Coordinates of C-alpha atoms in Angstrom, one line a residue:
M1 CA 34.3 13.7 -0.8
T2 CA 31.6 16.5 0.6
F3 CA 27.9 15.2 0.3
L4 CA 25.0 16.8 0.5
L5 CA 23.5 15.6 3.5
R6 CA 25.3 12.8 5.8
A7 CA 24.4 11.7 9.1
H8 CA 27.3 9.8 11.2
E9 CA 27.1 7.1 13.8
V10 CA 23.2 8.8 15.4
T11 CA 21.7 6.9 17.6
K12 CA 18.0 7.8 18.5
R13 CA 15.8 6.2 21.4
F14 CA 12.2 5.8 23.2
P15 CA 10.7 4.2 26.0
G16 CA 12.1 1.0 26.2
V17 CA 12.8 1.0 22.2
L18 CA 16.7 2.0 20.7
A19 CA 15.0 2.9 16.9
L20 CA 18.6 3.6 15.6
D21 CA 21.8 2.1 16.7
R22 CA 24.8 4.6 15.4
V23 CA 23.5 5.2 11.7
S24 CA 25.1 6.5 8.3
F25 CA 24.1 7.1 5.6
E26 CA 25.6 10.1 2.8
L27 CA 23.4 11.5 0.2
R28 CA 25.0 13.3 -2.4
S29 CA 24.5 16.2 -5.0
G30 CA 22.2 14.6 -7.7
E31 CA 21.5 11.6 -6.5
V32 CA 18.5 9.7 -5.7
H33 CA 19.0 7.5 -3.1
A34 CA 16.3 4.7 -2.0
L35 CA 16.2 3.4 1.9
V36 CA 14.4 0.4 2.4
G37 CA 14.1 -1.9 5.5
E38 CA 11.1 -4.0 6.9
N39 CA 8.4 -1.4 9.1
G40 CA 10.1 -1.1 12.3
A41 CA 13.4 -0.6 10.6
G42 CA 14.2 2.7 11.0
K43 CA 13.4 5.1 8.0
S44 CA 11.0 7.3 8.9
T45 CA 12.8 7.7 12.8
L46 CA 16.3 8.6 10.1
V47 CA 14.4 10.6 7.7
N48 CA 12.4 12.6 10.3
I49 CA 15.9 13.3 12.2
F50 CA 16.7 14.7 8.9
A51 CA 13.0 17.0 8.4
G52 CA 13.7 18.2 11.9
S53 CA 10.9 17.0 12.7
L54 CA 13.4 14.3 15.9
R55 CA 16.1 15.1 17.8
P56 CA 19.1 12.4 17.5
D57 CA 21.1 11.6 20.5
G58 CA 24.2 10.7 18.9
G59 CA 25.9 11.2 16.6
T60 CA 26.3 14.6 13.5
I61 CA 24.6 15.9 10.4
E62 CA 25.9 17.3 8.2
L63 CA 24.9 19.8 5.2
E64 CA 27.0 20.5 2.6
G65 CA 30.3 19.4 4.8
R66 CA 29.2 21.6 7.7
P67 CA 28.2 20.1 11.0
V68 CA 24.5 21.3 11.8
Q69 CA 22.1 20.7 13.8
I70 CA 18.4 20.7 12.2
R71 CA 16.0 22.4 14.9
S72 CA 12.9 21.6 13.1
P73 CA 10.6 20.8 10.7
H74 CA 11.0 24.7 9.6
H75 CA 14.8 25.3 10.5
A76 CA 15.0 22.4 8.0
Q77 CA 12.8 23.9 4.7
E78 CA 15.5 27.0 5.9
L79 CA 18.3 24.7 5.7
G80 CA 16.7 23.4 2.0
I81 CA 15.4 20.4 3.2
R82 CA 11.3 19.7 2.2
A83 CA 9.9 16.7 2.9
V84 CA 6.6 14.8 1.8
F85 CA 5.2 12.1 4.0
Q86 CA 2.2 9.7 3.9
Q87 CA 0.8 11.8 6.2
L88 CA 0.1 15.5 4.9
S89 CA 0.8 18.1 6.0
L90 CA -1.8 20.7 3.8
V91 CA -5.3 22.3 5.3
P92 CA -7.8 20.2 4.1
A93 CA -10.3 24.0 4.2
L94 CA -7.8 25.9 2.3
T95 CA -7.2 26.1 -1.5
V96 CA -4.7 24.6 -3.4
A97 CA -2.7 27.6 -4.1
E98 CA -3.3 28.8 -0.9
N99 CA -1.3 25.6 0.3
I100 CA 1.4 25.4 -1.6
F101 CA 2.4 29.3 -0.4
L102 CA 1.4 28.6 2.9
G103 CA 3.9 30.6 4.9
R104 CA 5.9 31.9 2.2
E105 CA 2.9 34.4 0.4
L106 CA 3.4 36.3 -2.4
T107 CA 2.6 39.9 -1.5
A108 CA 2.1 43.5 -2.2
P109 CA 2.0 46.8 0.5
G110 CA -1.0 45.5 2.5
L111 CA -2.6 42.7 0.1
L112 CA -1.5 39.5 -0.9
R113 CA -1.1 38.4 -4.4
K114 CA -3.4 35.3 -5.1
P115 CA -3.7 36.2 -9.0
A116 CA -0.2 35.7 -9.4
M117 CA 0.2 32.7 -6.3
R118 CA -2.5 30.8 -8.5
A119 CA -0.5 31.8 -11.9
R120 CA 1.9 30.4 -10.4
S121 CA 0.4 26.7 -8.6
L122 CA -1.2 26.3 -11.9
A123 CA 2.0 25.9 -14.0
Q124 CA 3.7 24.3 -11.1
L125 CA 0.8 21.6 -11.0
G126 CA 1.0 21.4 -14.8
I127 CA 4.1 18.9 -14.5
F128 CA 1.3 16.4 -13.6
D129 CA -1.8 17.2 -15.8
A130 CA -3.6 16.1 -13.3
G131 CA -6.2 18.7 -13.3
I132 CA -5.8 19.7 -10.3
A133 CA -7.1 23.5 -10.3
P134 CA -5.2 25.6 -7.4
T135 CA -8.4 27.5 -6.5
A136 CA -9.7 24.1 -5.6
R137 CA -10.3 23.7 -1.5
V138 CA -8.1 20.6 -0.5
R139 CA -10.5 19.0 1.2
D140 CA -12.9 18.5 -2.5
L141 CA -8.7 16.9 -3.6
T142 CA -8.9 13.0 -3.9
V143 CA -6.2 11.0 -2.1
P144 CA -3.5 11.1 -4.9
Q145 CA -5.0 14.5 -5.9
R146 CA -3.9 16.1 -2.4
Y147 CA 0.0 14.3 -2.3
L148 CA 0.6 15.3 -6.5
V149 CA -0.1 19.5 -4.2
E150 CA 2.4 18.3 -1.3
I151 CA 5.4 17.3 -4.2
A152 CA 4.2 20.4 -6.0
K153 CA 4.6 22.7 -2.1
A154 CA 7.7 20.8 -2.0
T155 CA 9.1 21.4 -4.9
L156 CA 8.2 25.2 -5.5
E157 CA 11.5 26.4 -4.8
R158 CA 14.5 23.9 -5.5
P159 CA 14.9 22.4 -2.3
K160 CA 18.9 21.0 -1.8
V161 CA 17.0 17.6 -0.3
L162 CA 13.6 16.3 -1.1
I163 CA 12.6 13.0 1.5
L164 CA 9.4 11.4 -0.5
D165 CA 7.8 8.3 1.3
E166 CA 6.4 5.5 -0.2
P167 CA 5.9 8.4 -3.4
T168 CA 3.9 6.1 -5.8
A169 CA 2.1 4.1 -2.6
S170 CA -1.7 6.2 -4.0
L171 CA -0.7 7.3 -7.5
T172 CA -1.9 5.5 -10.9
D173 CA 0.9 4.0 -13.0
R174 CA 0.8 7.6 -15.6
E175 CA 1.3 9.5 -12.3
T176 CA 3.9 7.7 -11.4
S177 CA 5.9 8.4 -14.2
V178 CA 5.4 11.3 -14.4
L179 CA 6.7 12.3 -10.9
F180 CA 9.7 9.9 -12.2
R181 CA 10.6 12.6 -14.6
L182 CA 9.9 14.8 -12.3
V183 CA 12.7 12.7 -10.6
R184 CA 14.6 13.1 -12.8
E185 CA 15.0 17.0 -13.5
L186 CA 15.7 17.7 -9.6
R187 CA 18.3 14.8 -10.1
A188 CA 19.7 16.8 -13.2
Q189 CA 19.4 20.1 -11.4
G190 CA 22.0 19.1 -8.6
V191 CA 18.9 17.8 -6.2
G192 CA 19.4 15.1 -3.5
I193 CA 16.5 12.9 -3.1
I194 CA 15.8 9.9 -0.3
W195 CA 13.1 8.5 -1.4
I196 CA 12.1 5.8 0.9
T197 CA 10.3 2.8 -0.6
H198 CA 8.9 -1.0 -0.2
R199 CA 8.0 -1.2 -4.5
L200 CA 11.6 -2.5 -5.4
E201 CA 11.3 -2.8 -8.3
E202 CA 11.2 0.9 -7.9
L203 CA 14.9 1.3 -6.9
Y204 CA 16.2 -0.4 -11.1
E205 CA 13.8 2.7 -12.9
I206 CA 15.0 5.4 -10.6
A207 CA 17.2 4.8 -7.9
D208 CA 21.2 5.5 -7.6
R209 CA 21.8 3.5 -4.6
V210 CA 20.0 2.1 -2.2
T211 CA 20.7 2.1 1.5
V212 CA 18.8 -1.2 3.4
M213 CA 17.5 -0.7 7.0
R214 CA 16.8 -3.6 9.9
D215 CA 16.2 -3.5 13.1
G216 CA 17.4 0.5 13.5
R217 CA 20.8 -0.5 11.8
H218 CA 22.8 0.1 8.4
V219 CA 22.8 -3.5 6.8
A220 CA 24.2 -2.7 3.3
T221 CA 25.0 0.5 0.9
L222 CA 24.2 -0.9 -2.6
S223 CA 24.8 0.0 -5.9
A224 CA 21.0 -0.4 -7.6
Q225 CA 22.5 -0.9 -11.1
E226 CA 24.2 -3.7 -9.8
T227 CA 21.6 -5.7 -7.3
T228 CA 19.0 -7.6 -7.4
T229 CA 15.3 -8.0 -5.6
D230 CA 16.7 -11.3 -4.5
R231 CA 19.8 -9.9 -2.7
L232 CA 18.0 -6.8 -0.9
I233 CA 15.0 -9.3 0.3
T234 CA 18.1 -11.0 2.4
L235 CA 19.6 -8.1 3.3
M236 CA 15.5 -6.5 4.4
T237 CA 14.2 -9.9 6.2
G238 CA 17.6 -11.6 6.1
R239 CA 15.3 -14.6 4.9
E240 CA 16.6 -16.0 1.5
Y241 CA 14.7 -15.3 -1.7
E242 CA 12.6 -18.6 -1.3
Q243 CA 12.2 -18.3 2.0
I244 CA 9.2 -15.5 0.7
Y245 CA 6.0 -17.7 -0.2
P246 CA 4.6 -20.7 2.0
M247 CA 4.4 -24.5 0.6
L248 CA 1.0 -24.3 -1.5
Q249 CA -1.3 -26.9 -0.2
P250 CA -3.0 -28.2 -3.2
V251 CA -6.6 -28.8 -2.1
P252 CA -8.0 -31.5 -1.8
P253 CA -10.0 -32.9 -5.1
D254 CA -13.2 -33.3 -3.2
A255 CA -13.2 -30.1 -1.9
P256 CA -16.2 -28.4 -2.5
T257 CA -17.3 -25.5 -4.5
V258 CA -18.3 -22.2 -2.0
L259 CA -18.7 -19.5 -4.3
E260 CA -20.1 -19.6 -7.9
V261 CA -20.7 -16.9 -10.7
Q262 CA -22.4 -17.5 -13.5
G263 CA -23.1 -14.6 -16.2
L264 CA -22.0 -11.4 -13.9
C265 CA -22.3 -8.0 -15.9
S266 CA -22.6 -5.2 -14.0
V267 CA -23.0 -1.0 -14.6
H268 CA -19.4 -0.3 -15.5
G269 CA -18.3 -2.8 -16.7
L270 CA -17.6 -5.9 -15.9
R271 CA -18.8 -8.9 -18.5
N272 CA -20.6 -12.6 -18.7
I273 CA -18.2 -13.6 -15.9
S274 CA -18.2 -16.9 -14.0
L275 CA -15.9 -18.1 -11.5
T276 CA -16.3 -21.2 -9.5
L277 CA -13.2 -20.8 -6.1
R278 CA -13.2 -24.3 -3.5
T279 CA -13.3 -24.5 0.6
G280 CA -9.4 -24.4 1.0
E281 CA -8.3 -22.7 -2.7
I282 CA -6.7 -19.5 -2.9
L283 CA -7.6 -17.6 -6.3
G284 CA -5.9 -14.8 -7.6
V285 CA -7.0 -12.2 -9.8
G286 CA -5.0 -10.4 -11.8
G287 CA -4.5 -8.7 -14.2
L288 CA -4.1 -4.6 -15.8
I289 CA -5.2 -1.1 -14.2
G290 CA -8.6 -0.7 -15.6
S291 CA -9.0 -4.8 -16.5
G292 CA -12.0 -4.3 -13.7
K293 CA -9.6 -7.3 -11.5
G294 CA -11.1 -4.7 -8.8
L295 CA -14.4 -3.9 -10.2
L296 CA -15.0 -7.8 -9.4
G297 CA -14.5 -8.4 -5.7
R298 CA -17.0 -5.0 -5.2
A299 CA -19.3 -6.4 -7.5
L300 CA -19.4 -9.7 -5.0
V301 CA -21.1 -7.6 -1.9
G302 CA -23.2 -5.5 -3.9
L303 CA -20.6 -2.1 -3.9
E304 CA -20.7 -2.6 -8.3
P305 CA -24.1 -2.4 -9.2
L306 CA -25.2 -5.7 -11.8
T307 CA -27.0 -6.1 -14.5
A308 CA -26.5 -9.9 -14.7
G309 CA -25.9 -12.6 -13.6
E310 CA -26.0 -15.2 -10.8
I311 CA -24.2 -15.8 -7.4
R312 CA -24.9 -18.5 -5.1
I313 CA -22.8 -19.3 -2.1
G314 CA -22.1 -23.1 -0.5
G315 CA -25.0 -24.1 -4.0
E316 CA -27.6 -21.3 -2.6
T317 CA -28.5 -18.2 -4.7
V318 CA -27.6 -14.9 -3.1
R319 CA -30.4 -11.9 -5.6
A320 CA -29.1 -9.1 -7.0
D321 CA -31.9 -6.2 -4.6
H322 CA -29.7 -8.5 -1.6
L323 CA -26.5 -8.1 -2.9
S324 CA -24.9 -5.9 -0.4
P325 CA -21.6 -6.2 2.4
H326 CA -23.4 -6.9 5.5
A327 CA -25.8 -9.2 4.0
M328 CA -22.7 -11.3 2.9
L329 CA -21.1 -11.0 5.9
R330 CA -24.2 -12.0 7.5
R331 CA -23.0 -15.4 4.3
G332 CA -19.9 -15.9 6.0
V333 CA -18.0 -13.7 3.2
M334 CA -16.0 -10.9 4.0
Y335 CA -14.5 -7.9 1.6
F336 CA -10.9 -6.9 2.7
P337 CA -11.2 -3.5 -0.4
A338 CA -8.0 -1.8 -1.6
D339 CA -8.9 2.1 0.8
R340 CA -8.6 -0.2 3.5
R341 CA -8.0 3.3 4.9
G342 CA -10.9 5.2 4.2
E343 CA -12.9 2.2 2.9
G344 CA -11.8 -0.6 4.9
L345 CA -11.4 0.6 8.7
L346 CA -12.3 2.9 11.2
T347 CA -8.9 4.6 11.4
N348 CA -10.0 6.5 14.5
R349 CA -11.0 4.1 16.7
S350 CA -9.2 1.4 18.6
V351 CA -7.3 -2.2 17.4
L352 CA -10.6 -3.7 19.7
E353 CA -13.0 -2.1 17.8
N354 CA -11.9 -2.7 14.5
M355 CA -11.2 -6.5 15.4
T356 CA -14.8 -7.2 16.3
I357 CA -16.8 -5.2 15.0
A358 CA -18.6 -7.6 13.0
A359 CA -18.8 -10.1 15.5
L360 CA -20.1 -8.5 18.6
E361 CA -22.2 -11.1 18.7
R362 CA -20.4 -13.2 19.4
F363 CA -19.7 -11.9 22.7
E364 CA -22.7 -10.7 24.2
R365 CA -24.5 -11.8 27.5
L366 CA -27.8 -12.4 28.2
A367 CA -30.0 -8.9 27.7
G368 CA -27.9 -7.9 25.4
L369 CA -24.4 -6.6 27.2
L370 CA -21.2 -6.9 25.7
D371 CA -18.4 -9.1 28.0
K372 CA -16.0 -6.9 28.0
G373 CA -13.2 -9.5 29.0
K374 CA -14.5 -12.4 27.1
E375 CA -14.1 -10.0 23.8
R376 CA -10.2 -8.3 24.7
R377 CA -9.6 -11.6 25.8
A378 CA -10.2 -13.2 21.3
V379 CA -8.1 -9.5 20.7
V380 CA -4.9 -9.9 22.7
E381 CA -5.2 -13.7 21.4
Y382 CA -5.2 -12.0 17.6
I383 CA -3.6 -9.4 18.5
R384 CA -0.8 -12.7 19.3
R385 CA -1.0 -14.4 16.5
L386 CA -0.4 -12.5 13.9
A387 CA 2.1 -10.0 16.1
I388 CA 0.6 -6.9 15.3
V389 CA 2.4 -4.3 16.5
P390 CA 2.3 -2.3 18.9
P391 CA 0.1 -5.9 20.6
N392 CA -2.2 -2.9 22.5
P393 CA -5.9 -3.1 22.0
A394 CA -6.3 0.3 22.5
A395 CA -4.1 1.2 20.2
R396 CA -5.1 3.8 17.8
V397 CA -6.1 2.3 13.8
R398 CA -4.6 5.8 12.0
N399 CA -1.4 5.6 13.9
L400 CA -0.2 1.7 12.5
S401 CA 2.1 0.7 10.0
G402 CA 0.1 0.1 6.2
G403 CA 1.5 -3.2 7.3
N404 CA 0.3 -3.9 10.8
Q405 CA -3.6 -2.0 10.0
Q406 CA -4.0 -5.3 7.0
K407 CA -3.7 -7.3 10.1
V408 CA -5.9 -5.6 12.3
A409 CA -8.7 -5.7 9.2
L410 CA -7.6 -9.3 9.3
A411 CA -7.8 -10.4 12.5
R412 CA -12.1 -9.3 12.0
G413 CA -12.5 -11.9 9.7
L414 CA -11.1 -14.6 11.3
I415 CA -12.8 -13.7 14.7
R416 CA -15.3 -13.1 12.4
D417 CA -15.7 -16.8 11.5
T418 CA -15.7 -16.6 8.2
Q419 CA -16.3 -18.8 4.6
V420 CA -14.8 -16.3 2.0
F421 CA -12.4 -13.6 1.9
I422 CA -12.5 -11.1 -0.8
M423 CA -9.1 -9.4 -0.9
D424 CA -8.9 -6.7 -2.9
E425 CA -4.7 -6.0 -3.4
P426 CA -3.7 -6.8 0.7
T427 CA -0.4 -6.5 0.7
Q428 CA -0.2 -3.4 -1.7
G429 CA 2.4 -0.8 -0.1
I430 CA 3.2 -2.4 2.8
D431 CA 7.3 -3.7 4.0
V432 CA 8.0 -7.2 3.3
G433 CA 8.1 -8.8 6.5
A434 CA 4.7 -8.0 6.6
K435 CA 3.8 -9.3 3.3
I436 CA 5.4 -12.9 4.7
A437 CA 3.4 -12.5 7.6
I438 CA 0.1 -12.2 5.5
Y439 CA 1.5 -14.6 2.8
E440 CA 1.7 -17.6 5.5
L441 CA -2.2 -16.6 6.9
L442 CA -3.2 -16.9 3.7
H443 CA -1.7 -20.4 3.4
E444 CA -3.1 -21.6 7.0
L445 CA -6.7 -20.4 6.0
A446 CA -6.9 -21.8 3.1
R447 CA -5.5 -25.4 4.7
Q448 CA -8.1 -24.6 7.6
G449 CA -10.6 -24.7 4.8
A450 CA -11.7 -21.1 3.8
A451 CA -11.4 -19.5 0.1
V452 CA -10.0 -16.9 -1.1
L453 CA -10.4 -14.8 -3.4
F454 CA -6.8 -13.0 -3.8
I455 CA -7.2 -9.9 -6.1
T456 CA -3.4 -8.6 -7.0
S457 CA -1.5 -6.0 -9.2
D458 CA 1.7 -8.4 -7.4
M459 CA 2.9 -10.6 -10.9
L460 CA 5.4 -12.4 -8.5
E461 CA 2.0 -13.5 -5.6
L462 CA -0.2 -14.9 -8.3
L463 CA 2.8 -17.2 -9.2
H464 CA 3.7 -18.4 -6.0
V465 CA 1.1 -17.6 -3.9
C466 CA -2.0 -19.0 -5.9
H467 CA -3.9 -22.4 -6.5
R468 CA -5.3 -20.5 -9.5
V469 CA -4.6 -17.5 -11.2
A470 CA -7.6 -15.9 -12.9
V471 CA -6.9 -13.7 -15.5
M472 CA -8.9 -10.4 -16.3
F473 CA -9.2 -8.0 -19.8
Q474 CA -11.3 -5.6 -20.2
G475 CA -13.8 -6.7 -18.1
E476 CA -13.9 -10.1 -19.5
L477 CA -12.4 -12.3 -17.8
V478 CA -10.0 -14.0 -20.1
A479 CA -8.3 -17.7 -18.2
T480 CA -8.1 -19.5 -15.6
V481 CA -4.3 -21.1 -15.3
P482 CA -3.8 -23.7 -12.4
H483 CA -0.9 -23.4 -10.5
E484 CA 1.3 -25.3 -12.2
E485 CA 1.2 -24.1 -15.7
A486 CA 1.2 -20.2 -14.4
S487 CA 3.8 -18.7 -15.8
E488 CA 4.9 -14.9 -16.8
E489 CA 5.0 -14.7 -20.0
R490 CA 2.3 -16.9 -20.5
L491 CA -0.1 -14.9 -18.1
L492 CA 1.6 -11.4 -19.1
Q493 CA -0.2 -12.5 -22.9
Y494 CA -3.5 -12.6 -21.0
F495 CA -2.8 -9.7 -19.4
F496 CA -2.6 -7.3 -22.5
G497 CA -4.8 -9.4 -24.3
H498 CA -3.0 -11.3 -27.1
M499 CA -4.2 -14.4 -26.4
R500 CA -7.6 -16.0 -24.5
E501 CA -9.0 -19.2 -23.3
E502 CA -12.6 -20.2 -25.1
G503 CA -13.9 -23.0 -24.4
G504 CA -11.2 -24.6 -22.3
Q505 CA -8.3 -23.9 -25.4
T506 CA -6.5 -20.8 -25.4
S507 CA -6.6 -18.8 -28.7
V508 CA -4.2 -16.6 -29.8
D509 CA -5.6 -12.7 -31.7
A510 CA -3.5 -12.6 -34.9
A511 CA -2.7 -8.6 -34.3

């Protein structure tokens, strides 16, 4: 068989690292071929070779049966290979239309055909129905909108090969559905698509085949419809599926309440929220998009304005006009936002600066001077404990993987000696290995007496990581379910508003 794109025993070395060890990979025309593996498995290195950003040290690349040396990203595009990476290539100061046509502008003698470019851009963007104007400056768009523009740019002229790196990481469910439809249309037109993802549930909906990589090697290529999540996780990590979630230790019956919320209402739709969180407990918060689960986390630290209700930390009431992330930090409560790059981390700063910024007083000497040696030793210790890669306090956070960025954020809370961790989607967009590390860390925190409010869209995390599950629906907390009573079927009934708890009893919506 002649493959559209083929890598045969490709090797790539970096100083001290064998990134690809004789990796082979085949892509057929009209196929969505998923590429999965933990961070560091070699996925990005392989597709960067296909995209012309890296040159292999050994092995061969074939395009439509002919050997080819892909010399640069521009050469890859000339060959019909287009890539959309997480780090987007758009120029913020240019308009959407100018970005889409950058390097292939429509011209007439002596001038640019700007109206024609805007019209074609509008038609291309219309696929997504995202309300993106061709005349808008890219710098004024949201991150999901920018990603959709990048995809529109990559598919303007039908490519032979389309590489999509974590394409749904920043998209809503509706935007994801639209992207799936576009990918299916491209597949039907004969385009070969490489789909890199950590979201294994996507594979069964969009992929034809799945290749698993681990430690720079090809592990297996399987039919997406004939494999299981358990099998993929085992191939990716070398662990059995049952080993993914740590053993849940019971909360001591006399554990004190550290966070108490009564009758909380907010400007943007929280309604009469009441809950408690005890030391040593992981309380999961689940619900559909728009349920208010993310708003709850923000409201607890003053980022969502309150209209009613009371918050108590360690039995002490926090006045609404004193509610802010900094004020809660002083009380031992730290919030970890879902948008860790945009809100949670200083991505242009070092690992050291990000870890210690909330606890600089720990490293003060006389006269307010910092003990730099003590600060560095603490950071090195947490890098070791959390297995952060690269193990370099001076590394820029923007250059770390999503999983390692999340570990840096968690280390900030550990160095601060935080009592309550409010975490919004802490495992979103990170690989299985990093998820396991975070689960283990959360359970260790609970064993040491910390309390965790764990907001997540992942059903399995709610079922396996949490002592109790609080379910949000349309801004209300409709149920709190103990771990031993939680099941996917029961939680989904609450998610969709078919059941709710009232006065400790479960009621069923007859509608």
